[in-house]
mmCIF file with all atom_site columns, C-alpha atoms in Angstrom:
data_model
loop_
_atom_site.group_PDB
_atom_site.id
_atom_site.type_symbol
_atom_site.label_atom_id
_atom_site.label_alt_id
_atom_site.label_comp_id
_atom_site.label_asym_id
_atom_site.label_entity_id
_atom_site.label_seq_id
_atom_site.pdbx_PDB_ins_code
_atom_site.Cartn_x
_atom_site.Cartn_y
_atom_site.Cartn_z
_atom_site.occupancy
_atom_site.B_iso_or_equiv
_atom_site.pdbx_formal_charge
_atom_site.auth_seq_id
_atom_site.auth_comp_id
_atom_site.auth_asym_id
_atom_site.auth_atom_id
_atom_site.pdbx_PDB_model_num
ATOM 1   C CA . UNK A 1 1   ? -11.628 -11.223 7.914   1.00 0.00 ? 1   UNK A CA 1
ATOM 2   C CA . UNK A 1 2   ? -8.567  -9.110  8.868   1.00 0.00 ? 2   UNK A CA 1
ATOM 3   C CA . UNK A 1 3   ? -8.170  -5.920  10.746  1.00 0.00 ? 3   UNK A CA 1
ATOM 4   C CA . UNK A 1 4   ? -4.891  -4.133  11.257  1.00 0.00 ? 4   UNK A CA 1
ATOM 5   C CA . UNK A 1 5   ? -4.741  -1.029  14.114  1.00 0.00 ? 5   UNK A CA 1
ATOM 6   C CA . UNK A 1 6   ? -1.776  1.457   13.829  1.00 0.00 ? 6   UNK A CA 1
ATOM 7   C CA . UNK A 1 7   ? -0.705  3.902   16.805  1.00 0.00 ? 7   UNK A CA 1
ATOM 8   C CA . UNK A 1 8   ? -0.181  6.602   16.893  1.00 0.00 ? 8   UNK A CA 1
ATOM 9   C CA . UNK A 1 9   ? -1.600  8.605   13.794  1.00 0.00 ? 9   UNK A CA 1
ATOM 10  C CA . UNK A 1 10  ? 1.275   11.352  14.269  1.00 0.00 ? 10  UNK A CA 1
ATOM 11  C CA . UNK A 1 11  ? 4.763   11.107  15.851  1.00 0.00 ? 11  UNK A CA 1
ATOM 12  C CA . UNK A 1 12  ? 6.969   14.085  16.346  1.00 0.00 ? 12  UNK A CA 1
ATOM 13  C CA . UNK A 1 13  ? 11.058  13.238  17.148  1.00 0.00 ? 13  UNK A CA 1
ATOM 14  C CA . UNK A 1 14  ? 13.636  15.044  17.410  1.00 0.00 ? 14  UNK A CA 1
ATOM 15  C CA . UNK A 1 15  ? 16.318  14.155  14.996  1.00 0.00 ? 15  UNK A CA 1
ATOM 16  C CA . UNK A 1 16  ? 18.819  11.419  16.462  1.00 0.00 ? 16  UNK A CA 1
ATOM 17  C CA . UNK A 1 17  ? 16.071  10.712  18.521  1.00 0.00 ? 17  UNK A CA 1
ATOM 18  C CA . UNK A 1 18  ? 14.405  6.418   18.100  1.00 0.00 ? 18  UNK A CA 1
ATOM 19  C CA . UNK A 1 19  ? 11.102  6.715   16.380  1.00 0.00 ? 19  UNK A CA 1
ATOM 20  C CA . UNK A 1 20  ? 8.555   3.489   17.251  1.00 0.00 ? 20  UNK A CA 1
ATOM 21  C CA . UNK A 1 21  ? 5.309   3.120   15.499  1.00 0.00 ? 21  UNK A CA 1
ATOM 22  C CA . UNK A 1 22  ? 3.091   -0.196  16.699  1.00 0.00 ? 22  UNK A CA 1
ATOM 23  C CA . UNK A 1 23  ? 0.962   -2.250  15.386  1.00 0.00 ? 23  UNK A CA 1
ATOM 24  C CA . UNK A 1 24  ? -2.029  -4.716  15.778  1.00 0.00 ? 24  UNK A CA 1
ATOM 25  C CA . UNK A 1 25  ? -3.693  -7.377  14.350  1.00 0.00 ? 25  UNK A CA 1
ATOM 26  C CA . UNK A 1 26  ? -6.919  -9.726  14.187  1.00 0.00 ? 26  UNK A CA 1
ATOM 27  C CA . UNK A 1 27  ? -6.239  -12.735 12.488  1.00 0.00 ? 27  UNK A CA 1
ATOM 28  C CA . UNK A 1 28  ? -3.980  -15.175 13.955  1.00 0.00 ? 28  UNK A CA 1
ATOM 29  C CA . UNK A 1 29  ? -3.164  -16.745 10.500  1.00 0.00 ? 29  UNK A CA 1
ATOM 30  C CA . UNK A 1 30  ? -1.899  -13.938 9.192   1.00 0.00 ? 30  UNK A CA 1
ATOM 31  C CA . UNK A 1 31  ? 2.105   -14.715 8.693   1.00 0.00 ? 31  UNK A CA 1
ATOM 32  C CA . UNK A 1 32  ? 3.613   -11.840 6.464   1.00 0.00 ? 32  UNK A CA 1
ATOM 33  C CA . UNK A 1 33  ? 4.119   -8.577  7.829   1.00 0.00 ? 33  UNK A CA 1
ATOM 34  C CA . UNK A 1 34  ? 5.827   -5.762  6.078   1.00 0.00 ? 34  UNK A CA 1
ATOM 35  C CA . UNK A 1 35  ? 6.083   -1.993  6.279   1.00 0.00 ? 35  UNK A CA 1
ATOM 36  C CA . UNK A 1 36  ? 6.189   0.790   3.989   1.00 0.00 ? 36  UNK A CA 1
ATOM 37  C CA . UNK A 1 37  ? 7.301   4.392   3.728   1.00 0.00 ? 37  UNK A CA 1
ATOM 38  C CA . UNK A 1 38  ? 5.300   6.760   1.594   1.00 0.00 ? 38  UNK A CA 1
ATOM 39  C CA . UNK A 1 39  ? 6.846   10.265  1.108   1.00 0.00 ? 39  UNK A CA 1
ATOM 40  C CA . UNK A 1 40  ? 4.299   13.349  0.027   1.00 0.00 ? 40  UNK A CA 1
ATOM 41  C CA . UNK A 1 41  ? 3.241   12.962  -3.122  1.00 0.00 ? 41  UNK A CA 1
ATOM 42  C CA . UNK A 1 42  ? 4.656   9.748   -4.058  1.00 0.00 ? 42  UNK A CA 1
ATOM 43  C CA . UNK A 1 43  ? 4.576   5.722   -3.464  1.00 0.00 ? 43  UNK A CA 1
ATOM 44  C CA . UNK A 1 44  ? 4.328   4.008   -0.924  1.00 0.00 ? 44  UNK A CA 1
ATOM 45  C CA . UNK A 1 45  ? 8.060   1.684   -1.013  1.00 0.00 ? 45  UNK A CA 1
ATOM 46  C CA . UNK A 1 46  ? 8.489   -1.608  1.263   1.00 0.00 ? 46  UNK A CA 1
ATOM 47  C CA . UNK A 1 47  ? 11.438  -0.593  3.472   1.00 0.00 ? 47  UNK A CA 1
ATOM 48  C CA . UNK A 1 48  ? 10.979  -3.724  5.933   1.00 0.00 ? 48  UNK A CA 1
ATOM 49  C CA . UNK A 1 49  ? 8.998   -6.839  6.249   1.00 0.00 ? 49  UNK A CA 1
ATOM 50  C CA . UNK A 1 50  ? 8.796   -10.300 8.787   1.00 0.00 ? 50  UNK A CA 1
ATOM 51  C CA . UNK A 1 51  ? 7.614   -13.567 8.116   1.00 0.00 ? 51  UNK A CA 1
ATOM 52  C CA . UNK A 1 52  ? 5.560   -15.357 11.478  1.00 0.00 ? 52  UNK A CA 1
ATOM 53  C CA . UNK A 1 53  ? 8.269   -17.848 11.855  1.00 0.00 ? 53  UNK A CA 1
ATOM 54  C CA . UNK A 1 54  ? 10.715  -15.237 13.071  1.00 0.00 ? 54  UNK A CA 1
ATOM 55  C CA . UNK A 1 55  ? 10.643  -12.724 16.140  1.00 0.00 ? 55  UNK A CA 1
ATOM 56  C CA . UNK A 1 56  ? 12.612  -9.703  14.581  1.00 0.00 ? 56  UNK A CA 1
ATOM 57  C CA . UNK A 1 57  ? 14.605  -8.479  11.646  1.00 0.00 ? 57  UNK A CA 1
ATOM 58  C CA . UNK A 1 58  ? 16.958  -5.392  11.683  1.00 0.00 ? 58  UNK A CA 1
ATOM 59  C CA . UNK A 1 59  ? 18.160  -3.436  8.132   1.00 0.00 ? 59  UNK A CA 1
ATOM 60  C CA . UNK A 1 60  ? 20.767  -0.735  9.415   1.00 0.00 ? 60  UNK A CA 1
ATOM 61  C CA . UNK A 1 61  ? 18.392  1.907   11.475  1.00 0.00 ? 61  UNK A CA 1
ATOM 62  C CA . UNK A 1 62  ? 15.335  -0.107  11.185  1.00 0.00 ? 62  UNK A CA 1
ATOM 63  C CA . UNK A 1 63  ? 13.949  -3.229  12.631  1.00 0.00 ? 63  UNK A CA 1
ATOM 64  C CA . UNK A 1 64  ? 11.214  -4.670  13.150  1.00 0.00 ? 64  UNK A CA 1
ATOM 65  C CA . UNK A 1 65  ? 9.897   -6.729  16.477  1.00 0.00 ? 65  UNK A CA 1
ATOM 66  C CA . UNK A 1 66  ? 6.534   -9.593  15.762  1.00 0.00 ? 66  UNK A CA 1
ATOM 67  C CA . UNK A 1 67  ? 4.989   -10.923 18.787  1.00 0.00 ? 67  UNK A CA 1
ATOM 68  C CA . UNK A 1 68  ? 2.560   -13.839 17.350  1.00 0.00 ? 68  UNK A CA 1
ATOM 69  C CA . UNK A 1 69  ? 1.006   -14.684 21.087  1.00 0.00 ? 69  UNK A CA 1
ATOM 70  C CA . UNK A 1 70  ? 0.028   -10.802 21.557  1.00 0.00 ? 70  UNK A CA 1
ATOM 71  C CA . UNK A 1 71  ? -0.893  -10.178 17.859  1.00 0.00 ? 71  UNK A CA 1
ATOM 72  C CA . UNK A 1 72  ? 1.413   -6.999  17.255  1.00 0.00 ? 72  UNK A CA 1
ATOM 73  C CA . UNK A 1 73  ? 4.343   -5.956  15.459  1.00 0.00 ? 73  UNK A CA 1
ATOM 74  C CA . UNK A 1 74  ? 6.681   -2.311  15.745  1.00 0.00 ? 74  UNK A CA 1
ATOM 75  C CA . UNK A 1 75  ? 8.713   -0.708  13.648  1.00 0.00 ? 75  UNK A CA 1
ATOM 76  C CA . UNK A 1 76  ? 11.624  0.641   15.278  1.00 0.00 ? 76  UNK A CA 1
ATOM 77  C CA . UNK A 1 77  ? 14.019  3.162   13.266  1.00 0.00 ? 77  UNK A CA 1
ATOM 78  C CA . UNK A 1 78  ? 16.751  4.429   15.228  1.00 0.00 ? 78  UNK A CA 1
ATOM 79  C CA . UNK A 1 79  ? 19.140  7.696   15.065  1.00 0.00 ? 79  UNK A CA 1
ATOM 80  C CA . UNK A 1 80  ? 15.986  9.556   13.144  1.00 0.00 ? 80  UNK A CA 1
ATOM 81  C CA . UNK A 1 81  ? 17.288  11.720  10.249  1.00 0.00 ? 81  UNK A CA 1
ATOM 82  C CA . UNK A 1 82  ? 15.085  14.516  8.457   1.00 0.00 ? 82  UNK A CA 1
ATOM 83  C CA . UNK A 1 83  ? 14.576  12.344  5.310   1.00 0.00 ? 83  UNK A CA 1
ATOM 84  C CA . UNK A 1 84  ? 13.151  9.238   7.545   1.00 0.00 ? 84  UNK A CA 1
ATOM 85  C CA . UNK A 1 85  ? 9.660   12.405  7.622   1.00 0.00 ? 85  UNK A CA 1
ATOM 86  C CA . UNK A 1 86  ? 7.004   10.282  5.673   1.00 0.00 ? 86  UNK A CA 1
ATOM 87  C CA . UNK A 1 87  ? 4.037   8.392   6.594   1.00 0.00 ? 87  UNK A CA 1
ATOM 88  C CA . UNK A 1 88  ? 4.523   4.830   7.455   1.00 0.00 ? 88  UNK A CA 1
ATOM 89  C CA . UNK A 1 89  ? 1.816   1.890   6.968   1.00 0.00 ? 89  UNK A CA 1
ATOM 90  C CA . UNK A 1 90  ? 1.961   -1.842  8.380   1.00 0.00 ? 90  UNK A CA 1
ATOM 91  C CA . UNK A 1 91  ? 0.088   -4.210  6.649   1.00 0.00 ? 91  UNK A CA 1
ATOM 92  C CA . UNK A 1 92  ? -0.421  -8.412  7.664   1.00 0.00 ? 92  UNK A CA 1
ATOM 93  C CA . UNK A 1 93  ? -1.782  -11.127 5.333   1.00 0.00 ? 93  UNK A CA 1
ATOM 94  C CA . UNK A 1 94  ? -1.825  -14.467 5.663   1.00 0.00 ? 94  UNK A CA 1
ATOM 95  C CA . UNK A 1 95  ? -0.590  -14.881 1.650   1.00 0.00 ? 95  UNK A CA 1
ATOM 96  C CA . UNK A 1 96  ? -3.979  -16.440 0.448   1.00 0.00 ? 96  UNK A CA 1
ATOM 97  C CA . UNK A 1 97  ? -5.687  -12.728 0.714   1.00 0.00 ? 97  UNK A CA 1
ATOM 98  C CA . UNK A 1 98  ? -4.822  -8.874  -0.028  1.00 0.00 ? 98  UNK A CA 1
ATOM 99  C CA . UNK A 1 99  ? -2.914  -7.166  2.139   1.00 0.00 ? 99  UNK A CA 1
ATOM 100 C CA . UNK A 1 100 ? -5.083  -5.355  4.897   1.00 0.00 ? 100 UNK A CA 1
ATOM 101 C CA . UNK A 1 101 ? -3.325  -1.946  5.450   1.00 0.00 ? 101 UNK A CA 1
ATOM 102 C CA . UNK A 1 102 ? -3.134  0.064   8.618   1.00 0.00 ? 102 UNK A CA 1
ATOM 103 C CA . UNK A 1 103 ? -4.273  3.696   9.089   1.00 0.00 ? 103 UNK A CA 1
ATOM 104 C CA . UNK A 1 104 ? -0.597  4.783   8.955   1.00 0.00 ? 104 UNK A CA 1
ATOM 105 C CA . UNK A 1 105 ? 1.965   7.124   11.200  1.00 0.00 ? 105 UNK A CA 1
ATOM 106 C CA . UNK A 1 106 ? 2.519   10.119  9.797   1.00 0.00 ? 106 UNK A CA 1
ATOM 107 C CA . UNK A 1 107 ? 6.278   10.586  11.669  1.00 0.00 ? 107 UNK A CA 1
ATOM 108 C CA . UNK A 1 108 ? 8.326   14.225  11.362  1.00 0.00 ? 108 UNK A CA 1
ATOM 109 C CA . UNK A 1 109 ? 11.946  14.247  12.482  1.00 0.00 ? 109 UNK A CA 1
ATOM 110 C CA . UNK A 1 110 ? 12.664  17.876  13.662  1.00 0.00 ? 110 UNK A CA 1
ATOM 111 C CA . UNK A 1 111 ? 16.077  18.945  13.069  1.00 0.00 ? 111 UNK A CA 1
ATOM 112 C CA . UNK B 2 1   ? 14.016  -6.262  -14.180 1.00 0.00 ? 1   UNK B CA 1
ATOM 113 C CA . UNK B 2 2   ? 10.578  -5.668  -13.259 1.00 0.00 ? 2   UNK B CA 1
ATOM 114 C CA . UNK B 2 3   ? 8.742   -2.062  -13.563 1.00 0.00 ? 3   UNK B CA 1
ATOM 115 C CA . UNK B 2 4   ? 5.242   -0.927  -13.335 1.00 0.00 ? 4   UNK B CA 1
ATOM 116 C CA . UNK B 2 5   ? 3.625   1.826   -15.353 1.00 0.00 ? 5   UNK B CA 1
ATOM 117 C CA . UNK B 2 6   ? 0.895   3.895   -14.412 1.00 0.00 ? 6   UNK B CA 1
ATOM 118 C CA . UNK B 2 7   ? -0.603  7.039   -16.452 1.00 0.00 ? 7   UNK B CA 1
ATOM 119 C CA . UNK B 2 8   ? -1.551  9.914   -16.244 1.00 0.00 ? 8   UNK B CA 1
ATOM 120 C CA . UNK B 2 9   ? 0.144   11.356  -13.494 1.00 0.00 ? 9   UNK B CA 1
ATOM 121 C CA . UNK B 2 10  ? -2.622  13.653  -12.692 1.00 0.00 ? 10  UNK B CA 1
ATOM 122 C CA . UNK B 2 11  ? -6.010  14.118  -14.038 1.00 0.00 ? 11  UNK B CA 1
ATOM 123 C CA . UNK B 2 12  ? -8.584  16.926  -13.545 1.00 0.00 ? 12  UNK B CA 1
ATOM 124 C CA . UNK B 2 13  ? -12.032 15.876  -14.536 1.00 0.00 ? 13  UNK B CA 1
ATOM 125 C CA . UNK B 2 14  ? -15.669 17.169  -13.967 1.00 0.00 ? 14  UNK B CA 1
ATOM 126 C CA . UNK B 2 15  ? -18.184 15.720  -12.774 1.00 0.00 ? 15  UNK B CA 1
ATOM 127 C CA . UNK B 2 16  ? -20.522 13.113  -14.775 1.00 0.00 ? 16  UNK B CA 1
ATOM 128 C CA . UNK B 2 17  ? -17.596 12.944  -16.770 1.00 0.00 ? 17  UNK B CA 1
ATOM 129 C CA . UNK B 2 18  ? -16.240 9.009   -17.321 1.00 0.00 ? 18  UNK B CA 1
ATOM 130 C CA . UNK B 2 19  ? -12.701 7.636   -16.403 1.00 0.00 ? 19  UNK B CA 1
ATOM 131 C CA . UNK B 2 20  ? -10.265 4.879   -17.759 1.00 0.00 ? 20  UNK B CA 1
ATOM 132 C CA . UNK B 2 21  ? -6.510  4.507   -15.785 1.00 0.00 ? 21  UNK B CA 1
ATOM 133 C CA . UNK B 2 22  ? -4.649  2.379   -16.879 1.00 0.00 ? 22  UNK B CA 1
ATOM 134 C CA . UNK B 2 23  ? -1.481  0.127   -15.147 1.00 0.00 ? 23  UNK B CA 1
ATOM 135 C CA . UNK B 2 24  ? 1.136   -2.393  -16.820 1.00 0.00 ? 24  UNK B CA 1
ATOM 136 C CA . UNK B 2 25  ? 3.782   -4.492  -15.745 1.00 0.00 ? 25  UNK B CA 1
ATOM 137 C CA . UNK B 2 26  ? 6.577   -5.261  -17.305 1.00 0.00 ? 26  UNK B CA 1
ATOM 138 C CA . UNK B 2 27  ? 9.791   -8.310  -16.384 1.00 0.00 ? 27  UNK B CA 1
ATOM 139 C CA . UNK B 2 28  ? 7.118   -10.372 -14.659 1.00 0.00 ? 28  UNK B CA 1
ATOM 140 C CA . UNK B 2 29  ? 3.954   -13.111 -15.527 1.00 0.00 ? 29  UNK B CA 1
ATOM 141 C CA . UNK B 2 30  ? 0.921   -13.450 -14.549 1.00 0.00 ? 30  UNK B CA 1
ATOM 142 C CA . UNK B 2 31  ? 1.276   -11.126 -11.231 1.00 0.00 ? 31  UNK B CA 1
ATOM 143 C CA . UNK B 2 32  ? -1.380  -10.256 -8.995  1.00 0.00 ? 32  UNK B CA 1
ATOM 144 C CA . UNK B 2 33  ? -2.950  -6.748  -9.750  1.00 0.00 ? 33  UNK B CA 1
ATOM 145 C CA . UNK B 2 34  ? -4.327  -4.630  -7.691  1.00 0.00 ? 34  UNK B CA 1
ATOM 146 C CA . UNK B 2 35  ? -6.029  -0.727  -7.335  1.00 0.00 ? 35  UNK B CA 1
ATOM 147 C CA . UNK B 2 36  ? -5.509  1.587   -3.790  1.00 0.00 ? 36  UNK B CA 1
ATOM 148 C CA . UNK B 2 37  ? -7.228  4.630   -3.865  1.00 0.00 ? 37  UNK B CA 1
ATOM 149 C CA . UNK B 2 38  ? -5.710  7.258   -1.134  1.00 0.00 ? 38  UNK B CA 1
ATOM 150 C CA . UNK B 2 39  ? -7.636  9.894   -0.452  1.00 0.00 ? 39  UNK B CA 1
ATOM 151 C CA . UNK B 2 40  ? -6.026  12.944  0.922   1.00 0.00 ? 40  UNK B CA 1
ATOM 152 C CA . UNK B 2 41  ? -3.953  12.466  3.900   1.00 0.00 ? 41  UNK B CA 1
ATOM 153 C CA . UNK B 2 42  ? -5.829  8.989   4.597   1.00 0.00 ? 42  UNK B CA 1
ATOM 154 C CA . UNK B 2 43  ? -5.044  5.137   4.569   1.00 0.00 ? 43  UNK B CA 1
ATOM 155 C CA . UNK B 2 44  ? -4.482  2.442   1.362   1.00 0.00 ? 44  UNK B CA 1
ATOM 156 C CA . UNK B 2 45  ? -8.461  1.431   0.476   1.00 0.00 ? 45  UNK B CA 1
ATOM 157 C CA . UNK B 2 46  ? -8.210  -1.560  -1.573  1.00 0.00 ? 46  UNK B CA 1
ATOM 158 C CA . UNK B 2 47  ? -10.567 -1.294  -4.827  1.00 0.00 ? 47  UNK B CA 1
ATOM 159 C CA . UNK B 2 48  ? -9.691  -4.303  -6.737  1.00 0.00 ? 48  UNK B CA 1
ATOM 160 C CA . UNK B 2 49  ? -7.615  -7.119  -6.948  1.00 0.00 ? 49  UNK B CA 1
ATOM 161 C CA . UNK B 2 50  ? -6.992  -9.850  -9.550  1.00 0.00 ? 50  UNK B CA 1
ATOM 162 C CA . UNK B 2 51  ? -5.175  -13.308 -9.737  1.00 0.00 ? 51  UNK B CA 1
ATOM 163 C CA . UNK B 2 52  ? -5.534  -13.628 -13.563 1.00 0.00 ? 52  UNK B CA 1
ATOM 164 C CA . UNK B 2 53  ? -7.061  -12.103 -16.942 1.00 0.00 ? 53  UNK B CA 1
ATOM 165 C CA . UNK B 2 54  ? -10.604 -11.365 -16.620 1.00 0.00 ? 54  UNK B CA 1
ATOM 166 C CA . UNK B 2 55  ? -10.810 -12.490 -12.743 1.00 0.00 ? 55  UNK B CA 1
ATOM 167 C CA . UNK B 2 56  ? -11.935 -9.409  -11.051 1.00 0.00 ? 56  UNK B CA 1
ATOM 168 C CA . UNK B 2 57  ? -12.640 -9.410  -6.843  1.00 0.00 ? 57  UNK B CA 1
ATOM 169 C CA . UNK B 2 58  ? -14.057 -5.860  -5.756  1.00 0.00 ? 58  UNK B CA 1
ATOM 170 C CA . UNK B 2 59  ? -13.662 -5.212  -2.426  1.00 0.00 ? 59  UNK B CA 1
ATOM 171 C CA . UNK B 2 60  ? -15.621 -1.737  -2.158  1.00 0.00 ? 60  UNK B CA 1
ATOM 172 C CA . UNK B 2 61  ? -18.781 -1.093  -3.763  1.00 0.00 ? 61  UNK B CA 1
ATOM 173 C CA . UNK B 2 62  ? -19.066 2.273   -5.753  1.00 0.00 ? 62  UNK B CA 1
ATOM 174 C CA . UNK B 2 63  ? -19.174 3.496   -9.233  1.00 0.00 ? 63  UNK B CA 1
ATOM 175 C CA . UNK B 2 64  ? -15.787 2.301   -10.077 1.00 0.00 ? 64  UNK B CA 1
ATOM 176 C CA . UNK B 2 65  ? -15.166 -1.095  -12.408 1.00 0.00 ? 65  UNK B CA 1
ATOM 177 C CA . UNK B 2 66  ? -11.930 -2.987  -13.641 1.00 0.00 ? 66  UNK B CA 1
ATOM 178 C CA . UNK B 2 67  ? -10.750 -4.976  -15.543 1.00 0.00 ? 67  UNK B CA 1
ATOM 179 C CA . UNK B 2 68  ? -7.419  -7.404  -17.167 1.00 0.00 ? 68  UNK B CA 1
ATOM 180 C CA . UNK B 2 69  ? -8.019  -7.645  -20.742 1.00 0.00 ? 69  UNK B CA 1
ATOM 181 C CA . UNK B 2 70  ? -4.594  -8.650  -20.703 1.00 0.00 ? 70  UNK B CA 1
ATOM 182 C CA . UNK B 2 71  ? -2.140  -10.760 -18.189 1.00 0.00 ? 71  UNK B CA 1
ATOM 183 C CA . UNK B 2 72  ? -0.314  -7.906  -17.363 1.00 0.00 ? 72  UNK B CA 1
ATOM 184 C CA . UNK B 2 73  ? -2.283  -4.882  -17.956 1.00 0.00 ? 73  UNK B CA 1
ATOM 185 C CA . UNK B 2 74  ? -5.346  -3.755  -15.397 1.00 0.00 ? 74  UNK B CA 1
ATOM 186 C CA . UNK B 2 75  ? -7.374  -0.830  -15.755 1.00 0.00 ? 75  UNK B CA 1
ATOM 187 C CA . UNK B 2 76  ? -9.763  1.064   -13.760 1.00 0.00 ? 76  UNK B CA 1
ATOM 188 C CA . UNK B 2 77  ? -12.514 2.808   -15.195 1.00 0.00 ? 77  UNK B CA 1
ATOM 189 C CA . UNK B 2 78  ? -15.890 4.473   -14.350 1.00 0.00 ? 78  UNK B CA 1
ATOM 190 C CA . UNK B 2 79  ? -19.053 5.993   -16.288 1.00 0.00 ? 79  UNK B CA 1
ATOM 191 C CA . UNK B 2 80  ? -19.332 8.934   -14.353 1.00 0.00 ? 80  UNK B CA 1
ATOM 192 C CA . UNK B 2 81  ? -17.351 10.225  -11.927 1.00 0.00 ? 81  UNK B CA 1
ATOM 193 C CA . UNK B 2 82  ? -18.277 11.563  -8.713  1.00 0.00 ? 82  UNK B CA 1
ATOM 194 C CA . UNK B 2 83  ? -17.009 14.257  -6.831  1.00 0.00 ? 83  UNK B CA 1
ATOM 195 C CA . UNK B 2 84  ? -16.156 11.589  -3.675  1.00 0.00 ? 84  UNK B CA 1
ATOM 196 C CA . UNK B 2 85  ? -13.996 10.254  -6.463  1.00 0.00 ? 85  UNK B CA 1
ATOM 197 C CA . UNK B 2 86  ? -11.161 12.418  -6.330  1.00 0.00 ? 86  UNK B CA 1
ATOM 198 C CA . UNK B 2 87  ? -7.859  11.055  -4.487  1.00 0.00 ? 87  UNK B CA 1
ATOM 199 C CA . UNK B 2 88  ? -4.693  9.207   -5.184  1.00 0.00 ? 88  UNK B CA 1
ATOM 200 C CA . UNK B 2 89  ? -5.099  6.471   -7.004  1.00 0.00 ? 89  UNK B CA 1
ATOM 201 C CA . UNK B 2 90  ? -1.954  3.545   -7.171  1.00 0.00 ? 90  UNK B CA 1
ATOM 202 C CA . UNK B 2 91  ? -1.656  0.668   -9.440  1.00 0.00 ? 91  UNK B CA 1
ATOM 203 C CA . UNK B 2 92  ? 0.184   -1.875  -7.549  1.00 0.00 ? 92  UNK B CA 1
ATOM 204 C CA . UNK B 2 93  ? 1.562   -6.171  -8.832  1.00 0.00 ? 93  UNK B CA 1
ATOM 205 C CA . UNK B 2 94  ? 2.811   -8.804  -6.688  1.00 0.00 ? 94  UNK B CA 1
ATOM 206 C CA . UNK B 2 95  ? 3.937   -12.293 -7.979  1.00 0.00 ? 95  UNK B CA 1
ATOM 207 C CA . UNK B 2 96  ? 2.616   -15.456 -6.086  1.00 0.00 ? 96  UNK B CA 1
ATOM 208 C CA . UNK B 2 97  ? 1.371   -14.960 -2.607  1.00 0.00 ? 97  UNK B CA 1
ATOM 209 C CA . UNK B 2 98  ? -0.380  -11.748 -1.531  1.00 0.00 ? 98  UNK B CA 1
ATOM 210 C CA . UNK B 2 99  ? 2.739   -10.598 0.085   1.00 0.00 ? 99  UNK B CA 1
ATOM 211 C CA . UNK B 2 100 ? 5.120   -8.135  -1.693  1.00 0.00 ? 100 UNK B CA 1
ATOM 212 C CA . UNK B 2 101 ? 3.266   -5.022  -3.364  1.00 0.00 ? 101 UNK B CA 1
ATOM 213 C CA . UNK B 2 102 ? 5.307   -3.016  -5.487  1.00 0.00 ? 102 UNK B CA 1
ATOM 214 C CA . UNK B 2 103 ? 3.135   0.696   -6.178  1.00 0.00 ? 103 UNK B CA 1
ATOM 215 C CA . UNK B 2 104 ? 2.873   2.275   -9.549  1.00 0.00 ? 104 UNK B CA 1
ATOM 216 C CA . UNK B 2 105 ? 3.813   6.080   -9.189  1.00 0.00 ? 105 UNK B CA 1
ATOM 217 C CA . UNK B 2 106 ? 0.162   6.974   -9.229  1.00 0.00 ? 106 UNK B CA 1
ATOM 218 C CA . UNK B 2 107 ? -2.523  8.807   -10.747 1.00 0.00 ? 107 UNK B CA 1
ATOM 219 C CA . UNK B 2 108 ? -3.905  12.237  -8.262  1.00 0.00 ? 108 UNK B CA 1
ATOM 220 C CA . UNK B 2 109 ? -7.167  12.938  -9.951  1.00 0.00 ? 109 UNK B CA 1
ATOM 221 C CA . UNK B 2 110 ? -9.195  15.803  -9.240  1.00 0.00 ? 110 UNK B CA 1
ATOM 222 C CA . UNK B 2 111 ? -12.692 15.633  -10.194 1.00 0.00 ? 111 UNK B CA 1
ATOM 223 C CA . UNK B 2 112 ? -14.576 19.197  -9.888  1.00 0.00 ? 112 UNK B CA 1
#
C-alpha cells in the first residue's frame, strides 16, 4: 500500500520568511495530493491540492509542486504570517482507496 | 451546500464503559464516510471508512466498530473503552473518488 513520509516534523520561521514542507510517496499510481492545515483543537481543512497531470499550483501565498519521477511533492508558503502557525498534513491517493496522510509538520511563525 | 455534523464535542468516559459517536452529512447523497483518530500531537489514523450503506472497511484491528445505518449517518462504537482509546475523533466525508475530504469538528474523548 501507499506510504507517505513528511519532513520536517517541526519548523520554525521568522514572520515574513518562506516555509517549505516536503513529502514523498511510494505508490507510483497515486494521482491526487492534497495539503491540510489544522489549527490547535480544530478540524483539518483542505488548503490546496494538486493532481498528477500538473507540476505546480499556486493560490496566493501558497504553492504546491509535484515531481512524479522522484515521487515527491512540496508545500511552499511565502511571506509567512503568525496565523500560518498550525500543523500541516500532506496526503496521497490513487482515487480508489482512502487518502494516506503524512505524520504532519508543526509550523511556528515567530513574530 | 454540504455540511457535516459530529457530536458530542467533548466526552469523558470511564474505562470499560461503552461509546457511541455519531456523524451526519447533509446536502449530498451516497458520500464516502470516514472515522479518523488523532492522538495528542500525532497524525491522522484512519479507523474505518464506508462507501455505502452497510459497507464498512476496517483499517486497524481494535475494540472499536463502525456502522452506517443510513446513507448519511456514520456511527463509531465500542462496548468497553480502554485508556488507549483516548484521542481526538474526526468524522469526514468525500464524494466519488477518495479525494477531497471534509472533516467534522471532532470529538475529544478522554478515557479515565
